[in-house]
Coordinates of C-alpha atoms and ligand atoms in Angstrom, one line a residue:
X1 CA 75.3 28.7 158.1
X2 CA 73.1 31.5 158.9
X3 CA 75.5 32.4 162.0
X4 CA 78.1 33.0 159.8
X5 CA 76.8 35.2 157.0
X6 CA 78.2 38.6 157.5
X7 CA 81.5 36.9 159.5
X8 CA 83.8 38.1 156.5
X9 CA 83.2 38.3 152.5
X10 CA 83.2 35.8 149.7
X11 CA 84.4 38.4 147.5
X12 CA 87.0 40.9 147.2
X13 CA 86.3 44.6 146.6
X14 CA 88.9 45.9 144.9
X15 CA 89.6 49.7 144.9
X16 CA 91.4 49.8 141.6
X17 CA 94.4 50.4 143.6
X18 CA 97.5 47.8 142.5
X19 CA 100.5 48.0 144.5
X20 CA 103.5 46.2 142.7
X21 CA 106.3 44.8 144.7
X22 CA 109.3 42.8 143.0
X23 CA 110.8 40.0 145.4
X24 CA 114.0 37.8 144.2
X25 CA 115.1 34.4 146.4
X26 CA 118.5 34.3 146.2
X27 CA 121.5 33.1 148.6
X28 CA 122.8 36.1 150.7
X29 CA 125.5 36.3 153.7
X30 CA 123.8 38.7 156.1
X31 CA 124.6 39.9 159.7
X32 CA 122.0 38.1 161.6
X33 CA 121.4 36.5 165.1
X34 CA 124.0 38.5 167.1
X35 CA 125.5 40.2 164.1
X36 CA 127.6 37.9 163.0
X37 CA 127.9 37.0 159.3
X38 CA 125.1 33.9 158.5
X39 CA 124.9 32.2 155.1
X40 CA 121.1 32.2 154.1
X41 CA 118.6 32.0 151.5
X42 CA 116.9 35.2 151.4
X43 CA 114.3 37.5 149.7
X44 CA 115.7 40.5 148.7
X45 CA 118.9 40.1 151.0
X46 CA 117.0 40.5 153.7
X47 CA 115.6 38.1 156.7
X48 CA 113.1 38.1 157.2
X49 CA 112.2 39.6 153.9
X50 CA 110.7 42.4 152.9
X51 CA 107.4 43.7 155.2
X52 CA 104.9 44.1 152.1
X53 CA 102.1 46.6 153.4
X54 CA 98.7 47.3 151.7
X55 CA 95.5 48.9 152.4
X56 CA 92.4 46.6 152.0
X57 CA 91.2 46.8 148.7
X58 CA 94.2 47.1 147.1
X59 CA 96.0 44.8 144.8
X60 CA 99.0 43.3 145.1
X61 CA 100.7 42.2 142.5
X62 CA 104.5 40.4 142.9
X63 CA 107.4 39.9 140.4
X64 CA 108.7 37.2 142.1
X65 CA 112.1 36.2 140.7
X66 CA 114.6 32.4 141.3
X67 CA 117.7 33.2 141.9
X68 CA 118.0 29.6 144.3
X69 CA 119.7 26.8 143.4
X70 CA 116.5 25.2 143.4
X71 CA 113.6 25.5 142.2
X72 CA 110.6 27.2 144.2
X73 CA 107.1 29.0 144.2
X74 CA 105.7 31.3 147.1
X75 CA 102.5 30.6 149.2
X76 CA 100.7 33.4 150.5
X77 CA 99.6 31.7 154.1
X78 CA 96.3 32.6 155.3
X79 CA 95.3 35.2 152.6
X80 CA 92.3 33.6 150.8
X81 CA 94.0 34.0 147.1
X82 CA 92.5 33.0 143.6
X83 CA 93.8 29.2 144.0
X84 CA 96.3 29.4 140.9
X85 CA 97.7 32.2 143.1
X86 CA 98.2 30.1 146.2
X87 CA 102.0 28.8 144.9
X88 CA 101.7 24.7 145.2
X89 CA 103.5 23.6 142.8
X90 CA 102.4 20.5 141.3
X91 CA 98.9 21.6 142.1
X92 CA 97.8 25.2 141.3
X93 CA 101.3 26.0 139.2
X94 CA 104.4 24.6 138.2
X95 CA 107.5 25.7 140.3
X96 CA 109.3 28.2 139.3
X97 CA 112.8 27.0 138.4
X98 CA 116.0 28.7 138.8
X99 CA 116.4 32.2 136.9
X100 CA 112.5 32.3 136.3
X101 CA 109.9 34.8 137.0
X102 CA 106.6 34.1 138.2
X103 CA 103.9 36.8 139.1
X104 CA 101.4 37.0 141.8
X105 CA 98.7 39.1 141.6
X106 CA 95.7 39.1 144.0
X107 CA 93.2 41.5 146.3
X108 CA 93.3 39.9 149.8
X109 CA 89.4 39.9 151.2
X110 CA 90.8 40.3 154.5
X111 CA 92.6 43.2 156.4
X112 CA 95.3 41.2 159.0
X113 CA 98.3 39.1 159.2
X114 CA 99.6 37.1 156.9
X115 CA 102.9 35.4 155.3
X116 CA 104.7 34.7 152.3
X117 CA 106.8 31.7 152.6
X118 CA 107.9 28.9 149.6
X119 CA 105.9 26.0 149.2
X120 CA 109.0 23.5 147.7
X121 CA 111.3 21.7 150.0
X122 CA 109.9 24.1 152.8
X123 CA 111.6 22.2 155.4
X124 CA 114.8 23.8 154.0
X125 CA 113.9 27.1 152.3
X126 CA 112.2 28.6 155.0
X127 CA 114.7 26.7 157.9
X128 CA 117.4 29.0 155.3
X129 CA 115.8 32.3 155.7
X130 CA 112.9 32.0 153.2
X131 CA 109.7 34.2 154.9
X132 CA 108.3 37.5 154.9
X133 CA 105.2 39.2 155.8
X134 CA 102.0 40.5 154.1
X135 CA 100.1 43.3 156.4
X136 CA 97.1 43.7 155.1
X137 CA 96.1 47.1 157.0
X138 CA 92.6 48.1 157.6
X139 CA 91.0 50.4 155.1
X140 CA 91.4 53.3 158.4
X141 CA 93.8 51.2 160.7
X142 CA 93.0 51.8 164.1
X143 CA 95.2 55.3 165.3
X144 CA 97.9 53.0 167.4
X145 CA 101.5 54.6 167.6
X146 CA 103.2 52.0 165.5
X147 CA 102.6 48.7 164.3
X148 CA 105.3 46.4 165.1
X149 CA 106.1 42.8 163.5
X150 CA 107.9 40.2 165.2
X151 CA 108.9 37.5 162.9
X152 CA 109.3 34.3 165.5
X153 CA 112.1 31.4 164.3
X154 CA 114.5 29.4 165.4
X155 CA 117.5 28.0 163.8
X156 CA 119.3 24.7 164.3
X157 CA 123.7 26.2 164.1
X158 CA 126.6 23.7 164.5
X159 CA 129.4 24.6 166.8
X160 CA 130.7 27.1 163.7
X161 CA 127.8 29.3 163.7
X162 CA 126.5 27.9 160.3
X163 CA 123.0 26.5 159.4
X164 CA 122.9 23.3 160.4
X165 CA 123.1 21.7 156.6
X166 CA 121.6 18.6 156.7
X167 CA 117.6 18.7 156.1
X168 CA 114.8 16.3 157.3
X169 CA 117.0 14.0 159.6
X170 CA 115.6 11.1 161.2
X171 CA 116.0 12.5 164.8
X172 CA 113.7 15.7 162.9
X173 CA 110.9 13.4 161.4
X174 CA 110.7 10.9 164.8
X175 CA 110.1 14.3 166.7
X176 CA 108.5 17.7 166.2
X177 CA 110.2 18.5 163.6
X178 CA 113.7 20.6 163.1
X179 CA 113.8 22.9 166.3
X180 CA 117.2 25.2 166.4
X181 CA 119.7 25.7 169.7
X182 CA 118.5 29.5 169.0
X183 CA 115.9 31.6 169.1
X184 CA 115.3 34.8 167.1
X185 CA 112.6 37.6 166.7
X186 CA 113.2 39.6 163.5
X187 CA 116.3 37.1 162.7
X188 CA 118.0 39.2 165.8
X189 CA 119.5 37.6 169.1
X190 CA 118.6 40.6 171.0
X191 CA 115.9 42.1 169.3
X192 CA 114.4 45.6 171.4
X193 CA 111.8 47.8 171.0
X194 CA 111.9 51.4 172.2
X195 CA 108.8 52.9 173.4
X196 CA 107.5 55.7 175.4
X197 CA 105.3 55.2 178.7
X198 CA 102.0 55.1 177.4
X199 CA 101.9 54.4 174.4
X200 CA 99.6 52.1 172.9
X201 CA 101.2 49.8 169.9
X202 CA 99.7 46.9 167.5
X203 CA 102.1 44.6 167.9
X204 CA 101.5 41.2 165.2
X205 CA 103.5 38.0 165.9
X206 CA 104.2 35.5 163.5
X207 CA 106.0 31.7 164.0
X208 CA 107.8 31.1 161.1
X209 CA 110.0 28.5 163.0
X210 CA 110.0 24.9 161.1
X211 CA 108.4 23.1 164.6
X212 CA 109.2 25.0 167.2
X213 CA 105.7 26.5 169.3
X214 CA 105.8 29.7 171.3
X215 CA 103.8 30.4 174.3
X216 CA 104.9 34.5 175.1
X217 CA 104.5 36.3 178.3
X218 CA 103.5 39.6 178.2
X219 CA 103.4 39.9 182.0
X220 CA 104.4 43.4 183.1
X221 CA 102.0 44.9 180.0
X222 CA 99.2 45.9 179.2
X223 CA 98.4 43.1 176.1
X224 CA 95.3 41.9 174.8
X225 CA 94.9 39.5 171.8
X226 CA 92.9 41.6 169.0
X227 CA 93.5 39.3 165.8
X228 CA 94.6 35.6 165.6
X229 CA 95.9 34.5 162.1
X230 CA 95.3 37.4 160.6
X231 CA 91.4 37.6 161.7
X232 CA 90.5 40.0 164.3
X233 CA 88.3 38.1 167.3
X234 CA 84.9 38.6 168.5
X235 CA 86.4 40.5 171.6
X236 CA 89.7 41.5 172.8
X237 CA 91.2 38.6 175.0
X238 CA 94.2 37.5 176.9
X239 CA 96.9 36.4 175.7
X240 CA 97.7 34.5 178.8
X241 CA 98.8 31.1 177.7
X242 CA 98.0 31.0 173.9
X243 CA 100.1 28.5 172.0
X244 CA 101.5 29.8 168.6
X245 CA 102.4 27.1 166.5
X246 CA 104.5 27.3 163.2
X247 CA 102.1 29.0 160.9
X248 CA 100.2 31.1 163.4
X249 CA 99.7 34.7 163.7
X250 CA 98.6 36.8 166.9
X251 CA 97.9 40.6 166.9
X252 CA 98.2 42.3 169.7
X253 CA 96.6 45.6 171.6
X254 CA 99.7 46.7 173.8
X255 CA 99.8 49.8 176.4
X256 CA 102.6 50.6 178.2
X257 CA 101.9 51.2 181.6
X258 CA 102.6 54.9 182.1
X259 CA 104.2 54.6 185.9
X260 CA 106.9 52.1 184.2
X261 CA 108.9 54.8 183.0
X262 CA 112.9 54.2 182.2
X263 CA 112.0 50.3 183.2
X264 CA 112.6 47.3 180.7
X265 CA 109.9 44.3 179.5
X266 CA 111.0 41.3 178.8
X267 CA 108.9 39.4 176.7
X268 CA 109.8 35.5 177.4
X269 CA 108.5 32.4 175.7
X270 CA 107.0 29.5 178.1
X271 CA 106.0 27.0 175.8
X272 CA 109.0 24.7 177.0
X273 CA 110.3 24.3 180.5
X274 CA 113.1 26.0 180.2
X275 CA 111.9 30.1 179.4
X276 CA 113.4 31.3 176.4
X277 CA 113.6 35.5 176.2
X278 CA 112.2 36.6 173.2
X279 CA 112.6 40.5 172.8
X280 CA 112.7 43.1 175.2
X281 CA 110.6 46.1 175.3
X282 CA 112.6 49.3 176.7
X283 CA 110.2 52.1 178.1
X284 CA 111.6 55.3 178.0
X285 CA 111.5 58.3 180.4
X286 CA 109.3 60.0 178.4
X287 CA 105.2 59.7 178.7
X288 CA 103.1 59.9 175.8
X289 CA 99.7 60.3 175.8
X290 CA 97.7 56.6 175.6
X291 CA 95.2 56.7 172.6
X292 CA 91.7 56.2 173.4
X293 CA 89.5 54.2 171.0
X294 CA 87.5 51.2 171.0
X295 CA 89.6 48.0 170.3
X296 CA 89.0 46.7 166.7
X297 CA 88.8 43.2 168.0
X298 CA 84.4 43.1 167.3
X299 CA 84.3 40.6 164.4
X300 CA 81.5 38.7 163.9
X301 CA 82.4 35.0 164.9
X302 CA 79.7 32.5 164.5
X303 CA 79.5 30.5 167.8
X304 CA 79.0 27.4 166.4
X305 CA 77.8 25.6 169.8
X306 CA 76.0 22.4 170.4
X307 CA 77.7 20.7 167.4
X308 CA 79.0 17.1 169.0
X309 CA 76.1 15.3 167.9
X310 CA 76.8 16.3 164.0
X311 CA 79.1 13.6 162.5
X312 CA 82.5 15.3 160.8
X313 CA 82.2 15.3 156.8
X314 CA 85.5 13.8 156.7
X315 CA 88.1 12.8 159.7
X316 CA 92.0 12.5 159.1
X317 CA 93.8 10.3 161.1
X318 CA 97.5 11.4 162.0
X319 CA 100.1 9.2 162.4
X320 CA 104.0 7.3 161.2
X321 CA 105.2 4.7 159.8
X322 CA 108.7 3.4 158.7
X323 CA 109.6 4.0 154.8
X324 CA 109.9 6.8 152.5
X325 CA 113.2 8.8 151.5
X326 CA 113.5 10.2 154.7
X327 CA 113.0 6.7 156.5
X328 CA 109.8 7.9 158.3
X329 CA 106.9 8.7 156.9
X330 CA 104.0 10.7 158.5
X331 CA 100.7 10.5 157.2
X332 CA 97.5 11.1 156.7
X333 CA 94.7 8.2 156.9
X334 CA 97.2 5.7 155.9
X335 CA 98.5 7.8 153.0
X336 CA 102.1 9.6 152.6
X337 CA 101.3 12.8 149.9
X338 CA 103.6 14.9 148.4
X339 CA 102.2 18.0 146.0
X340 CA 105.3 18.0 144.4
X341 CA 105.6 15.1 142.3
X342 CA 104.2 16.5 139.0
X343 CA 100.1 15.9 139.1
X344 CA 99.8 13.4 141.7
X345 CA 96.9 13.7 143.7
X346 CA 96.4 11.7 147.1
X347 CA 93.7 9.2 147.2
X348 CA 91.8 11.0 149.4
X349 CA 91.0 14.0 148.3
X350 CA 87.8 15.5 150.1
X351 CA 85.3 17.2 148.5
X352 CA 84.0 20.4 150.5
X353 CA 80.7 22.1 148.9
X354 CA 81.1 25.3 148.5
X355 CA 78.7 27.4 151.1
X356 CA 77.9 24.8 153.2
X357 CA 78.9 24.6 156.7
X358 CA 81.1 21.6 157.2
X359 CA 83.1 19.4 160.1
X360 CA 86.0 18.1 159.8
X361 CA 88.2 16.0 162.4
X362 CA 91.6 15.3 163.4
X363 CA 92.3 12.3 165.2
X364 CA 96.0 12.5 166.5
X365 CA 97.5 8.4 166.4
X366 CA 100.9 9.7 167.8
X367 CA 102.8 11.3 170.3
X368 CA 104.2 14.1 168.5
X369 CA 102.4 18.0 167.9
X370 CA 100.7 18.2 164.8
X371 CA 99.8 21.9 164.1
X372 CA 97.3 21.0 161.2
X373 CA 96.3 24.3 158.3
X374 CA 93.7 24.7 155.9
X375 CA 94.8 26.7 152.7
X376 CA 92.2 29.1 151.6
X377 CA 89.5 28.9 154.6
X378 CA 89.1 29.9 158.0
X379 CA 88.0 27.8 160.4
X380 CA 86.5 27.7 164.0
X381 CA 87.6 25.2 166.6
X382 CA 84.9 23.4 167.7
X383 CA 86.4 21.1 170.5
X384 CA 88.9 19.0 171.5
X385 CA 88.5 15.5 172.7
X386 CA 85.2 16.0 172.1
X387 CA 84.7 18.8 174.8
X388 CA 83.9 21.7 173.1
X389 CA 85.9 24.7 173.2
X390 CA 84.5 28.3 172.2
X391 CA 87.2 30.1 171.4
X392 CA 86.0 33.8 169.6
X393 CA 87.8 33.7 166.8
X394 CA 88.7 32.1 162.9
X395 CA 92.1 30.1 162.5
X396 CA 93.8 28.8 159.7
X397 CA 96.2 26.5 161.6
X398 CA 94.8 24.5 164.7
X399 CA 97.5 23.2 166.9
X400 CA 96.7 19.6 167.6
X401 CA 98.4 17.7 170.7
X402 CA 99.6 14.2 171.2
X403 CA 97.1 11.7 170.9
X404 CA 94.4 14.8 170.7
X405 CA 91.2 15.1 169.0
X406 CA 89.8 17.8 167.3
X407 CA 86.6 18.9 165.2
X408 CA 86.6 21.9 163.2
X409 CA 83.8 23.7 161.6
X410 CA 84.1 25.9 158.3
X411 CA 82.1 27.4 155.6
X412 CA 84.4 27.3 152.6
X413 CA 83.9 30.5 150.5
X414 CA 86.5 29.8 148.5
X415 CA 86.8 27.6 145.5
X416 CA 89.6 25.1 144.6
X417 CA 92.2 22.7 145.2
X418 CA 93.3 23.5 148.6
X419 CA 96.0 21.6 150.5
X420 CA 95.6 20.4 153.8
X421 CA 98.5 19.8 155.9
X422 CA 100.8 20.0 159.2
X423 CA 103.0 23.1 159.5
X424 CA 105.4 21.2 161.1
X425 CA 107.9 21.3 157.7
X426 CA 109.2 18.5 158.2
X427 CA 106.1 16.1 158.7
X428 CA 104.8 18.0 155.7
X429 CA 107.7 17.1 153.8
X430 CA 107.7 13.6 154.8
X431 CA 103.8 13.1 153.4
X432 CA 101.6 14.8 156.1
X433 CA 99.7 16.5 153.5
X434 CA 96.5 16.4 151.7
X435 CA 94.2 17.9 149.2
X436 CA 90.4 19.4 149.6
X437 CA 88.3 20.3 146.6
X438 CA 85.9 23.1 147.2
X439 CA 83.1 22.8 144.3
X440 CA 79.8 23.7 143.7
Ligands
LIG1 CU1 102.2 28.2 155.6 CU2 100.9 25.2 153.1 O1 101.5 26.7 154.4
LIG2 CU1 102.9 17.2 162.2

């Protein structure tokens, strides 16, 4: 614990600043993918939605109105919210139904990345369009020359170009979830970025995709990882190889090479065999000065080491079994839980005292990827398969392999009924969550 006093706040400080932002859900047709009309579900008729910007400090406060044919709430992923704020419905709210209004209001404690997505048959509203992204910016951001978001997602079309419409298949559920036959940055085909040689951008990734995990290339740039889920790191790194998995966020520190003038990028994804390009970045003739200033990646990030002896407070096993509406069920230590259901409250819910530092463990049972997040805390990977790993930075989701194991460490700072669960949407769906109580 005493490692990790300073590593971020327990409170907000609020400025006294509110920023007010309205957002409606609502089906829209929009020209997405490669321009063509697509039928969605949208926040303000836009996909992704709306970028909402704030300083640190600030707060935000959201009319946030159904216009679905379902009901819905939203989930702020990653910012550590008042827990009535976080948008579960069935645990800190009811959901909003159809033509209702529900506010948010709340001062993030962090400056980073973060999302907005709905917490109610996720597995469809966000595979429809449903996401949007929360920058909280530094109280000075660092002078980069832009700040650039790249909203990662795939989507599952039939042969006509429309959303695939049926929801949590069997063939979804037995694997890693929904994964589309395209792949989109910003809901574009094609998406491109226009620079000048030199300059130096902040470029923040996000993987809203249902199951689908991105491994990006950045050869040919100069990239270093600043921030990973919103957090900035202990130390710039590389970004050679990291694995974002649904949920995740990565902030980048990009130059562009001065001497590759008039010459394109392409930034390609390597998670699966096949490379899949993502975006390309197009440098034009033009040199611009590169900014000079230290990288803000020099967070305090406790280390954590020598902790394989300590037994975990509580371990989750991951696994199937046959049953449930869906006809697979995945759970969590036996147990299929879903918020929804007005009240109910899994079995095992674990207690986490508030202050203290705390392990907890994933034990993967099955074959399939199991990217596992923590509403409400950060935590710090601690190993996996019981070697440890020291990576220099906090996490909110942990990507957790087939038949892996891993230990987390945490100080919850945070009080509430938090849900626990895998960001795969449709595991989720199908009962791969649970609930933590942080208490006194
Ligand atoms: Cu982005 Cu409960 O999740
Ligand atoms: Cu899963």
């Amino acid at each position: 614990m005493r490692e990790f006093a300073g590593a971020y706040p327990a409170e907000a400080s609020p400025t006294g600043v509110t920023r007010e932002f309205a957002l409606t859900a609502a089906p829209a047709t929009l020209p997405l993918l490669d321009g063509r009309p697509l039928a969605v579900w949208a926040y303000n008729a836009q996909v992704p939605g709306p970028v909402l910007r704030v300083r640190l400090g600030e707060t935000v406060r959201v009319t946030f109105t159904n216009r679905l044919p379902q009901p819905t709430t939203i989930h702020w992923h990653g910012v550590r919210v008042p827990n009535a704020m976080d948008g579960v419905p069935g645990v800190t709210q009811p959901a909003v139904q159809p033509g209702e209004t529900f506010v948010y209001e709340f001062t993030p404690k962090d400056a980073g990345t973060f999302w907005f997505h709905p917490h109610l048959r996720s597995s469809e509203q966000i595979e429809r369009g449903l996401f949007g992204v929360l920058v909280v910016e530094d109280p000075t951001p660092p002078p980069y020359t832009r700040d650039v978001v790249w909203v990662l997602d795939d989507w599952l079309l039939t042969p006509a170009g429309e959303i695939f419409p049926e929801f949590n298949t069997r063939h979804d559920l037995a694997h890693d979830g929904r994964w589309g036959n395209v792949v989109t940055v910003n809901g574009r085909l094609h998406e491109q970025l226009p620079v000048a040689a030199g300059e130096r951008f902040r470029l923040r990734l996000v993987n809203v995709a249902n199951g689908r995990v991105f491994r990006p290339d950045f050869s040919g740039l100069d990239a270093r990882v600043i921030a990973v889920d919103g957090m900035y790191a202990a130390h710039p790194l590389d970004p050679a190889g990291f694995e974002l998995a649904p949920g995740n966020r990565l902030d980048l520190d990009v130059s562009v090479p001065a001497d590759r003038r008039g010459q394109r990028v392409l930034v390609t994804d390597r998670f699966t065999p096949q490379p899949i390009p993502l975006a390309e970045i197009a440098i034009g003739d033009t040199v611009a000065a590169t900014p000079d200033f230290a990288s803000p990646a020099h967070a305090h990030v406790a280390a954590w080491r020598d902790t394989g002896a300590i037994p975990p407070r509580a371990e989750y096993r991951l696994d199937a079994r046959q049953g449930g509406e869906y006809g697979i069920q995945w759970t969590i230590n036996g147990e299929a839980y879903a918020h929804a259901e007005h009240g109910a409250r899994p079995k095992n819910v674990q207690t986490l005292p508030y202050g203290e530092w705390t392990k907890l463990r994933f034990v993967n049972d099955s074959y399939r990827l199991h990217p596992m997040h923590l509403h409400g805390q950060f935590f710090r990977l601690l190993a996996r398969n019981g070697a440890s790993v020291d990576e220099p930075f906090w996490r909110d989701t942990v990507l957790v392999h087939a038949k892996e194991t891993v230990d987390i460490g945490l100080v919850p700072l945070d009080r509430g009924t938090w849900m626990l669960h895998c960001h795969i949407l449709e595991h989720a769906e199908s009962g791969m969550m649970t609930l933590v109580d942080v208490t006194e």
